[in-house]
Amino acid sequence: MVIVKIIVLIMLSTPVAFANEIQKAFKSRDYGRVASTYLANKDKPYKEKDYVVISYSLRKQGYFREDIKVVYGLIKRFYDKDHTKILRSIKSGETLDSDEVAEPLKIHYWNLFNDYANILRQYQTKSQTLSTDHRHFRAFAKILSEVEFREGKVDKTVDSITAHLQYLDDKIYHFKTSFSFLYVSWQQEANLEGPAGNIALVITNRGFCTGGEMGLENYLFHFYLDGCLLYGSGGVKNTERSGPDYQQSNLPAYGLKGGPGASVIVSSSGSRIGIKIPVLYSLQEITNPDQAGYSVSGNANISILTTLYSRWQFDKWYLQTEFGKYVQEEESFWGLGIGRIF
């Protein structure tokens, strides 16, 4: 019998010992020690004042999920009747008398609300867990509104979390496509070959480029592939003093242009500025000079370009510009047109 009494006394005194250690550590502001002592002995039956100290220390240490468990347990154990009444009133649409709600219970709701807010701020991507935490966050925002507790601060926190979740949405890349129609000018090289040697010629074409682009974009970046069909005409003239007096005009030209690009989105409307590195294939039939011994070569050209690209968005429609030069060549390219996103 004596042994049994000793065992019972030991069992009863153990929670008190842990509680005393927690209160002592809290008074010395050793929140880490409070948290570690509780986490190592979380199944012990503490008093309400101990749970309040533990909850505060867990929040100070950033253990928000552990604090949620503590506060949930605290409400269930000490305020279950009032909590059930509040939930029932909210569900049925009844008006609550906030003065009848115990002040400690309001504070516990406030702590849970802020725990979920701090957890939501830690997310960097959308997930099912985030959706669950957000649902709990909104539930406690609703409760605090109903019990009329720190409503201004609640609204401010809700706005902050809403902005953070919108940022996570904006970070997600989405597949986008568009169609465009541009007035363009492009150049290609040709050689006038003859007894005096080769004479470099530059053919300047003007026409249209019809096509579009597809790629991935979020709120800040757009990575894409674009392509279009070139068709137009141009002229060429020998400006050198040597060789024949050679000149051609209205020479039909057609080809393809396409390649990768990247843009930075610079406005909420979706306007952007970036670069493209397209490959241009241009085919053009050039007539040989009438003078014997001379011919023109270079009917087809494949060139790599680097271009500056801009798009100025107006809802679904946009204005587009593109200016650039051929890599390691003197020729240039520019385009101006309209497009529409889908």
Short mmCIF file of C-alpha atoms in Angstrom, two decimals:
data_model
loop_
_atom_site.label_atom_id
_atom_site.label_comp_id
_atom_site.label_asym_id
_atom_site.label_seq_id
_atom_site.Cartn_x
_atom_site.Cartn_y
_atom_site.Cartn_z
CA MET A 1 0.00 0.00 0.00
CA VAL A 2 2.84 2.38 0.85
CA ILE A 3 4.46 1.67 -2.54
CA VAL A 4 1.20 2.45 -4.36
CA LYS A 5 0.89 5.80 -2.54
CA ILE A 6 4.45 6.67 -3.42
CA ILE A 7 3.81 5.89 -7.12
CA VAL A 8 0.63 8.00 -7.12
CA LEU A 9 2.45 10.92 -5.46
CA ILE A 10 5.23 10.69 -8.03
CA MET A 11 2.70 10.69 -10.89
CA LEU A 12 0.89 13.70 -9.48
CA SER A 13 4.04 15.64 -8.76
CA THR A 14 5.65 15.08 -12.20
CA PRO A 15 3.35 17.49 -14.13
CA VAL A 16 3.81 20.05 -11.38
CA ALA A 17 7.58 19.76 -11.72
CA PHE A 18 7.42 20.32 -15.49
CA ALA A 19 4.99 23.20 -15.01
CA ASN A 20 7.29 24.82 -12.46
CA GLU A 21 10.24 24.43 -14.81
CA ILE A 22 8.24 26.02 -17.63
CA GLN A 23 7.11 28.96 -15.47
CA LYS A 24 10.65 29.48 -14.20
CA ALA A 25 12.10 29.49 -17.73
CA PHE A 26 9.35 31.85 -18.90
CA LYS A 27 10.06 34.35 -16.14
CA SER A 28 13.70 34.42 -17.28
CA ARG A 29 12.46 34.88 -20.89
CA ASP A 30 14.08 31.63 -21.95
CA TYR A 31 11.39 30.85 -24.52
CA GLY A 32 13.49 28.18 -26.19
CA ARG A 33 13.70 26.25 -22.95
CA VAL A 34 9.94 26.59 -22.41
CA ALA A 35 9.27 25.27 -25.91
CA SER A 36 11.75 22.38 -25.67
CA THR A 37 10.48 21.35 -22.22
CA TYR A 38 6.90 21.28 -23.47
CA LEU A 39 7.72 19.49 -26.74
CA ALA A 40 9.50 16.78 -24.78
CA ASN A 41 6.55 16.45 -22.37
CA LYS A 42 3.54 17.58 -24.40
CA ASP A 43 1.25 14.82 -23.08
CA LYS A 44 1.39 16.10 -19.50
CA PRO A 45 -1.84 17.66 -18.09
CA TYR A 46 -0.90 21.32 -17.64
CA LYS A 47 -3.04 24.09 -16.17
CA GLU A 48 -4.53 26.87 -18.30
CA LYS A 49 -1.91 29.41 -17.20
CA ASP A 50 0.82 26.92 -18.21
CA TYR A 51 -0.71 26.48 -21.66
CA VAL A 52 -0.81 30.27 -22.08
CA VAL A 53 2.91 30.49 -21.28
CA ILE A 54 3.67 27.54 -23.55
CA SER A 55 1.64 29.03 -26.39
CA TYR A 56 3.42 32.36 -26.16
CA SER A 57 6.85 30.69 -26.12
CA LEU A 58 6.05 28.49 -29.10
CA ARG A 59 5.03 31.53 -31.12
CA LYS A 60 8.20 33.37 -30.12
CA GLN A 61 10.24 30.39 -31.36
CA GLY A 62 8.29 30.16 -34.62
CA TYR A 63 6.58 26.83 -33.81
CA PHE A 64 3.26 27.96 -35.25
CA ARG A 65 1.80 24.53 -35.98
CA GLU A 66 2.67 23.29 -32.51
CA ASP A 67 1.06 26.41 -31.07
CA ILE A 68 -2.10 25.71 -33.06
CA LYS A 69 -2.31 22.29 -31.43
CA VAL A 70 -1.78 23.81 -27.99
CA VAL A 71 -4.42 26.52 -28.42
CA TYR A 72 -6.92 24.12 -29.97
CA GLY A 73 -6.44 21.83 -26.96
CA LEU A 74 -6.71 24.75 -24.56
CA ILE A 75 -10.02 25.88 -26.10
CA LYS A 76 -11.36 22.33 -26.15
CA ARG A 77 -10.48 21.76 -22.52
CA PHE A 78 -11.41 25.10 -20.93
CA TYR A 79 -13.83 26.84 -23.36
CA ASP A 80 -15.52 24.02 -25.22
CA LYS A 81 -19.08 25.09 -24.36
CA ASP A 82 -18.56 28.73 -25.36
CA HIS A 83 -16.66 27.74 -28.51
CA THR A 84 -19.43 25.37 -29.61
CA LYS A 85 -22.02 28.09 -29.01
CA ILE A 86 -20.08 30.59 -31.13
CA LEU A 87 -19.69 28.15 -34.02
CA ARG A 88 -23.38 27.28 -33.88
CA SER A 89 -24.37 30.96 -33.92
CA ILE A 90 -22.14 31.70 -36.91
CA LYS A 91 -23.43 28.70 -38.83
CA SER A 92 -27.07 29.63 -38.21
CA GLY A 93 -26.50 33.33 -38.95
CA GLU A 94 -27.47 34.46 -35.47
CA THR A 95 -26.08 37.70 -34.06
CA LEU A 96 -23.46 37.25 -31.35
CA ASP A 97 -23.21 39.45 -28.28
CA SER A 98 -19.45 40.00 -28.20
CA ASP A 99 -19.62 41.20 -24.62
CA GLU A 100 -20.70 37.72 -23.56
CA VAL A 101 -17.60 36.10 -25.08
CA ALA A 102 -14.78 35.65 -22.58
CA GLU A 103 -11.79 37.89 -23.31
CA PRO A 104 -9.26 35.03 -23.01
CA LEU A 105 -11.20 33.08 -25.65
CA LYS A 106 -11.06 36.06 -28.02
CA ILE A 107 -7.29 36.21 -27.50
CA HIS A 108 -6.97 32.49 -28.23
CA TYR A 109 -8.86 33.01 -31.50
CA TRP A 110 -6.56 35.92 -32.30
CA ASN A 111 -3.48 33.76 -31.69
CA LEU A 112 -4.81 30.99 -33.94
CA PHE A 113 -5.59 33.55 -36.64
CA ASN A 114 -2.03 34.88 -36.51
CA ASP A 115 -0.52 31.39 -36.41
CA TYR A 116 -2.22 30.54 -39.68
CA ALA A 117 -1.22 33.93 -41.12
CA ASN A 118 2.43 33.27 -40.29
CA ILE A 119 2.23 29.79 -41.80
CA LEU A 120 0.67 31.13 -45.01
CA ARG A 121 3.43 33.72 -45.37
CA GLN A 122 5.99 30.89 -45.43
CA TYR A 123 4.55 29.28 -48.56
CA GLN A 124 6.41 29.91 -51.81
CA THR A 125 4.21 27.73 -54.05
CA LYS A 126 0.54 26.81 -54.20
CA SER A 127 -0.45 23.42 -52.76
CA GLN A 128 -3.34 21.52 -51.23
CA THR A 129 -1.87 22.09 -47.77
CA LEU A 130 -1.88 25.83 -48.42
CA SER A 131 -5.56 25.67 -49.39
CA THR A 132 -6.36 23.88 -46.13
CA ASP A 133 -4.43 26.41 -44.04
CA HIS A 134 -6.07 29.27 -45.89
CA ARG A 135 -9.51 27.83 -45.15
CA HIS A 136 -8.69 27.73 -41.42
CA PHE A 137 -7.28 31.26 -41.61
CA ARG A 138 -10.49 32.58 -43.14
CA ALA A 139 -12.55 30.72 -40.53
CA PHE A 140 -10.79 32.48 -37.65
CA ALA A 141 -10.99 35.80 -39.46
CA LYS A 142 -14.75 35.24 -39.58
CA ILE A 143 -14.91 34.35 -35.87
CA LEU A 144 -12.91 37.43 -34.87
CA SER A 145 -15.19 39.60 -36.97
CA GLU A 146 -18.26 38.09 -35.31
CA VAL A 147 -16.89 38.60 -31.80
CA GLU A 148 -15.74 42.13 -32.78
CA PHE A 149 -12.14 41.68 -31.72
CA ARG A 150 -9.33 43.81 -33.21
CA GLU A 151 -11.25 44.12 -36.48
CA GLY A 152 -8.94 46.74 -37.97
CA LYS A 153 -5.88 44.56 -37.43
CA VAL A 154 -7.76 41.52 -38.72
CA ASP A 155 -8.62 43.33 -41.96
CA LYS A 156 -5.03 44.49 -42.39
CA THR A 157 -3.72 40.93 -41.95
CA VAL A 158 -6.33 39.53 -44.33
CA ASP A 159 -5.25 42.07 -46.96
CA SER A 160 -1.61 41.10 -46.45
CA ILE A 161 -2.31 37.38 -46.85
CA THR A 162 -4.53 38.01 -49.87
CA ALA A 163 -1.68 39.93 -51.51
CA HIS A 164 0.78 37.11 -50.74
CA LEU A 165 -1.51 34.45 -52.20
CA GLN A 166 -2.04 36.60 -55.29
CA TYR A 167 1.74 36.80 -55.63
CA LEU A 168 1.94 32.99 -55.52
CA ASP A 169 -0.72 32.82 -58.23
CA ASP A 170 1.15 35.36 -60.32
CA LYS A 171 4.38 33.35 -60.10
CA ILE A 172 2.80 30.36 -61.84
CA TYR A 173 3.73 30.04 -65.52
CA HIS A 174 0.84 29.69 -67.97
CA PHE A 175 0.89 28.59 -71.59
CA LYS A 176 0.06 31.51 -73.89
CA THR A 177 -0.36 31.88 -77.65
CA SER A 178 -0.82 34.87 -79.93
CA PHE A 179 -1.25 35.79 -83.59
CA SER A 180 0.52 38.78 -85.19
CA PHE A 181 0.69 40.66 -88.48
CA LEU A 182 3.74 42.87 -89.09
CA TYR A 183 4.99 45.24 -91.73
CA VAL A 184 8.70 44.40 -92.00
CA SER A 185 11.91 45.30 -93.72
CA TRP A 186 14.73 42.84 -94.09
CA GLN A 187 17.97 42.71 -96.04
CA GLN A 188 19.97 39.98 -97.64
CA GLU A 189 23.32 39.77 -99.34
CA ALA A 190 24.16 38.96 -102.94
CA ASN A 191 27.36 38.95 -104.97
CA LEU A 192 27.85 40.43 -108.39
CA GLU A 193 30.55 38.24 -109.94
CA GLY A 194 32.54 39.20 -113.00
CA PRO A 195 35.95 39.84 -114.52
CA ALA A 196 36.62 42.66 -112.07
CA GLY A 197 35.97 40.37 -109.10
CA ASN A 198 33.07 40.09 -106.67
CA ILE A 199 30.99 43.12 -105.80
CA ALA A 200 28.87 42.88 -102.63
CA LEU A 201 25.25 43.83 -103.07
CA VAL A 202 22.61 44.43 -100.39
CA ILE A 203 18.99 43.74 -101.26
CA THR A 204 16.49 45.67 -99.14
CA ASN A 205 13.07 44.04 -98.98
CA ARG A 206 9.82 45.30 -97.56
CA GLY A 207 6.71 43.28 -96.98
CA PHE A 208 4.78 41.44 -94.32
CA CYS A 209 5.38 38.75 -91.73
CA THR A 210 2.31 36.79 -90.63
CA GLY A 211 2.54 34.34 -87.76
CA GLY A 212 2.54 34.29 -83.98
CA GLU A 213 4.17 32.99 -80.86
CA MET A 214 3.64 30.47 -78.09
CA GLY A 215 5.31 30.14 -74.74
CA LEU A 216 5.13 30.34 -70.98
CA GLU A 217 4.64 33.48 -68.92
CA ASN A 218 3.95 34.56 -65.38
CA TYR A 219 3.52 37.99 -63.86
CA LEU A 220 7.12 39.00 -64.67
CA PHE A 221 8.70 36.85 -67.40
CA HIS A 222 7.69 35.49 -70.79
CA PHE A 223 9.71 32.76 -72.57
CA TYR A 224 8.49 31.82 -76.02
CA LEU A 225 9.07 30.67 -79.59
CA ASP A 226 7.83 32.87 -82.40
CA GLY A 227 7.59 32.35 -86.14
CA CYS A 228 6.14 34.00 -89.20
CA LEU A 229 5.93 33.70 -92.96
CA LEU A 230 7.75 36.45 -94.87
CA TYR A 231 6.55 37.76 -98.21
CA GLY A 232 7.35 40.97 -100.03
CA SER A 233 9.70 42.43 -102.59
CA GLY A 234 12.83 44.52 -102.83
CA GLY A 235 15.44 46.13 -105.00
CA VAL A 236 19.16 46.11 -105.50
CA LYS A 237 21.64 48.47 -107.14
CA ASN A 238 25.36 48.37 -107.79
CA THR A 239 26.73 51.47 -106.07
CA GLU A 240 30.36 50.62 -106.83
CA ARG A 241 32.19 52.46 -109.61
CA SER A 242 33.50 49.20 -111.00
CA GLY A 243 31.37 46.65 -112.80
CA PRO A 244 28.23 47.07 -114.84
CA ASP A 245 25.46 49.54 -114.19
CA TYR A 246 23.25 46.96 -112.47
CA GLN A 247 19.87 47.72 -110.91
CA GLN A 248 16.78 45.61 -110.17
CA SER A 249 13.49 46.50 -108.47
CA ASN A 250 10.30 44.75 -107.33
CA LEU A 251 12.05 41.42 -106.95
CA PRO A 252 9.63 39.02 -105.17
CA ALA A 253 10.95 37.63 -101.89
CA TYR A 254 9.60 35.19 -99.39
CA GLY A 255 10.85 33.13 -96.50
CA LEU A 256 10.51 32.21 -92.83
CA LYS A 257 11.62 33.81 -89.59
CA GLY A 258 11.47 32.17 -86.20
CA GLY A 259 13.27 31.42 -82.98
CA PRO A 260 13.38 31.81 -79.21
CA GLY A 261 12.79 34.97 -77.22
CA ALA A 262 12.47 36.24 -73.66
CA SER A 263 10.71 39.32 -72.30
CA VAL A 264 10.25 41.16 -69.03
CA ILE A 265 6.65 42.21 -68.36
CA VAL A 266 6.75 45.88 -67.36
CA SER A 267 3.13 46.76 -66.62
CA SER A 268 -0.03 45.31 -65.14
CA SER A 269 -1.60 45.35 -68.62
CA GLY A 270 1.00 42.85 -69.86
CA SER A 271 3.23 45.18 -71.88
CA ARG A 272 6.75 43.83 -72.21
CA ILE A 273 10.27 44.45 -73.50
CA GLY A 274 12.74 41.74 -74.43
CA ILE A 275 15.02 40.15 -76.98
CA LYS A 276 14.70 37.57 -79.73
CA ILE A 277 17.32 35.43 -81.44
CA PRO A 278 15.51 34.39 -84.62
CA VAL A 279 16.77 32.55 -87.69
CA LEU A 280 15.74 34.14 -90.98
CA TYR A 281 15.52 32.21 -94.24
CA SER A 282 14.92 34.42 -97.27
CA LEU A 283 14.57 33.26 -100.86
CA GLN A 284 14.71 35.67 -103.77
CA GLU A 285 15.22 35.21 -107.53
CA ILE A 286 17.70 37.76 -108.85
CA THR A 287 18.16 38.47 -112.56
CA ASN A 288 21.69 38.39 -113.97
CA PRO A 289 23.09 41.54 -115.62
CA ASP A 290 22.82 41.95 -119.39
CA GLN A 291 26.55 42.54 -119.66
CA ALA A 292 28.42 39.39 -120.66
CA GLY A 293 30.69 37.79 -118.10
CA TYR A 294 28.69 38.96 -115.06
CA SER A 295 26.29 37.00 -112.86
CA VAL A 296 24.61 37.38 -109.47
CA SER A 297 24.77 34.71 -106.74
CA GLY A 298 23.08 34.47 -103.35
CA ASN A 299 19.50 33.57 -104.17
CA ALA A 300 18.87 32.04 -100.72
CA ASN A 301 20.15 33.32 -97.38
CA ILE A 302 19.99 31.83 -93.89
CA SER A 303 20.98 34.26 -91.16
CA ILE A 304 20.86 34.56 -87.38
CA LEU A 305 19.64 37.84 -85.90
CA THR A 306 19.51 39.50 -82.51
CA THR A 307 16.56 41.85 -82.12
CA LEU A 308 15.02 44.08 -79.48
CA TYR A 309 11.33 43.36 -79.04
CA SER A 310 8.52 45.32 -77.44
CA ARG A 311 4.82 44.72 -77.04
CA TRP A 312 2.37 47.33 -75.80
CA GLN A 313 -0.76 45.59 -74.57
CA PHE A 314 -4.35 46.85 -74.86
CA ASP A 315 -6.53 44.11 -73.38
CA LYS A 316 -6.34 41.19 -75.87
CA TRP A 317 -4.73 43.31 -78.63
CA TYR A 318 -1.22 44.70 -78.75
CA LEU A 319 1.19 46.79 -80.80
CA GLN A 320 4.51 45.13 -81.52
CA THR A 321 7.91 46.43 -82.61
CA GLU A 322 11.13 44.60 -83.44
CA PHE A 323 14.52 46.03 -84.42
CA GLY A 324 17.81 44.22 -84.86
CA LYS A 325 20.86 43.24 -86.82
CA TYR A 326 22.24 40.08 -88.35
CA VAL A 327 24.97 38.35 -86.36
CA GLN A 328 28.41 39.23 -87.79
CA GLU A 329 26.80 41.00 -90.73
CA GLU A 330 25.91 44.58 -91.51
CA GLU A 331 22.31 43.97 -92.60
CA SER A 332 19.35 44.92 -90.44
CA PHE A 333 15.75 43.94 -89.76
CA TRP A 334 12.79 45.85 -88.37
CA GLY A 335 9.09 45.23 -87.98
CA LEU A 336 6.00 47.04 -86.77
CA GLY A 337 2.55 45.53 -86.42
CA ILE A 338 -0.38 44.35 -84.37
CA GLY A 339 -1.30 41.11 -82.65
CA ARG A 340 -3.84 39.39 -80.47
CA ILE A 341 -3.41 36.97 -77.59
CA PHE A 342 -5.63 33.92 -77.08
#
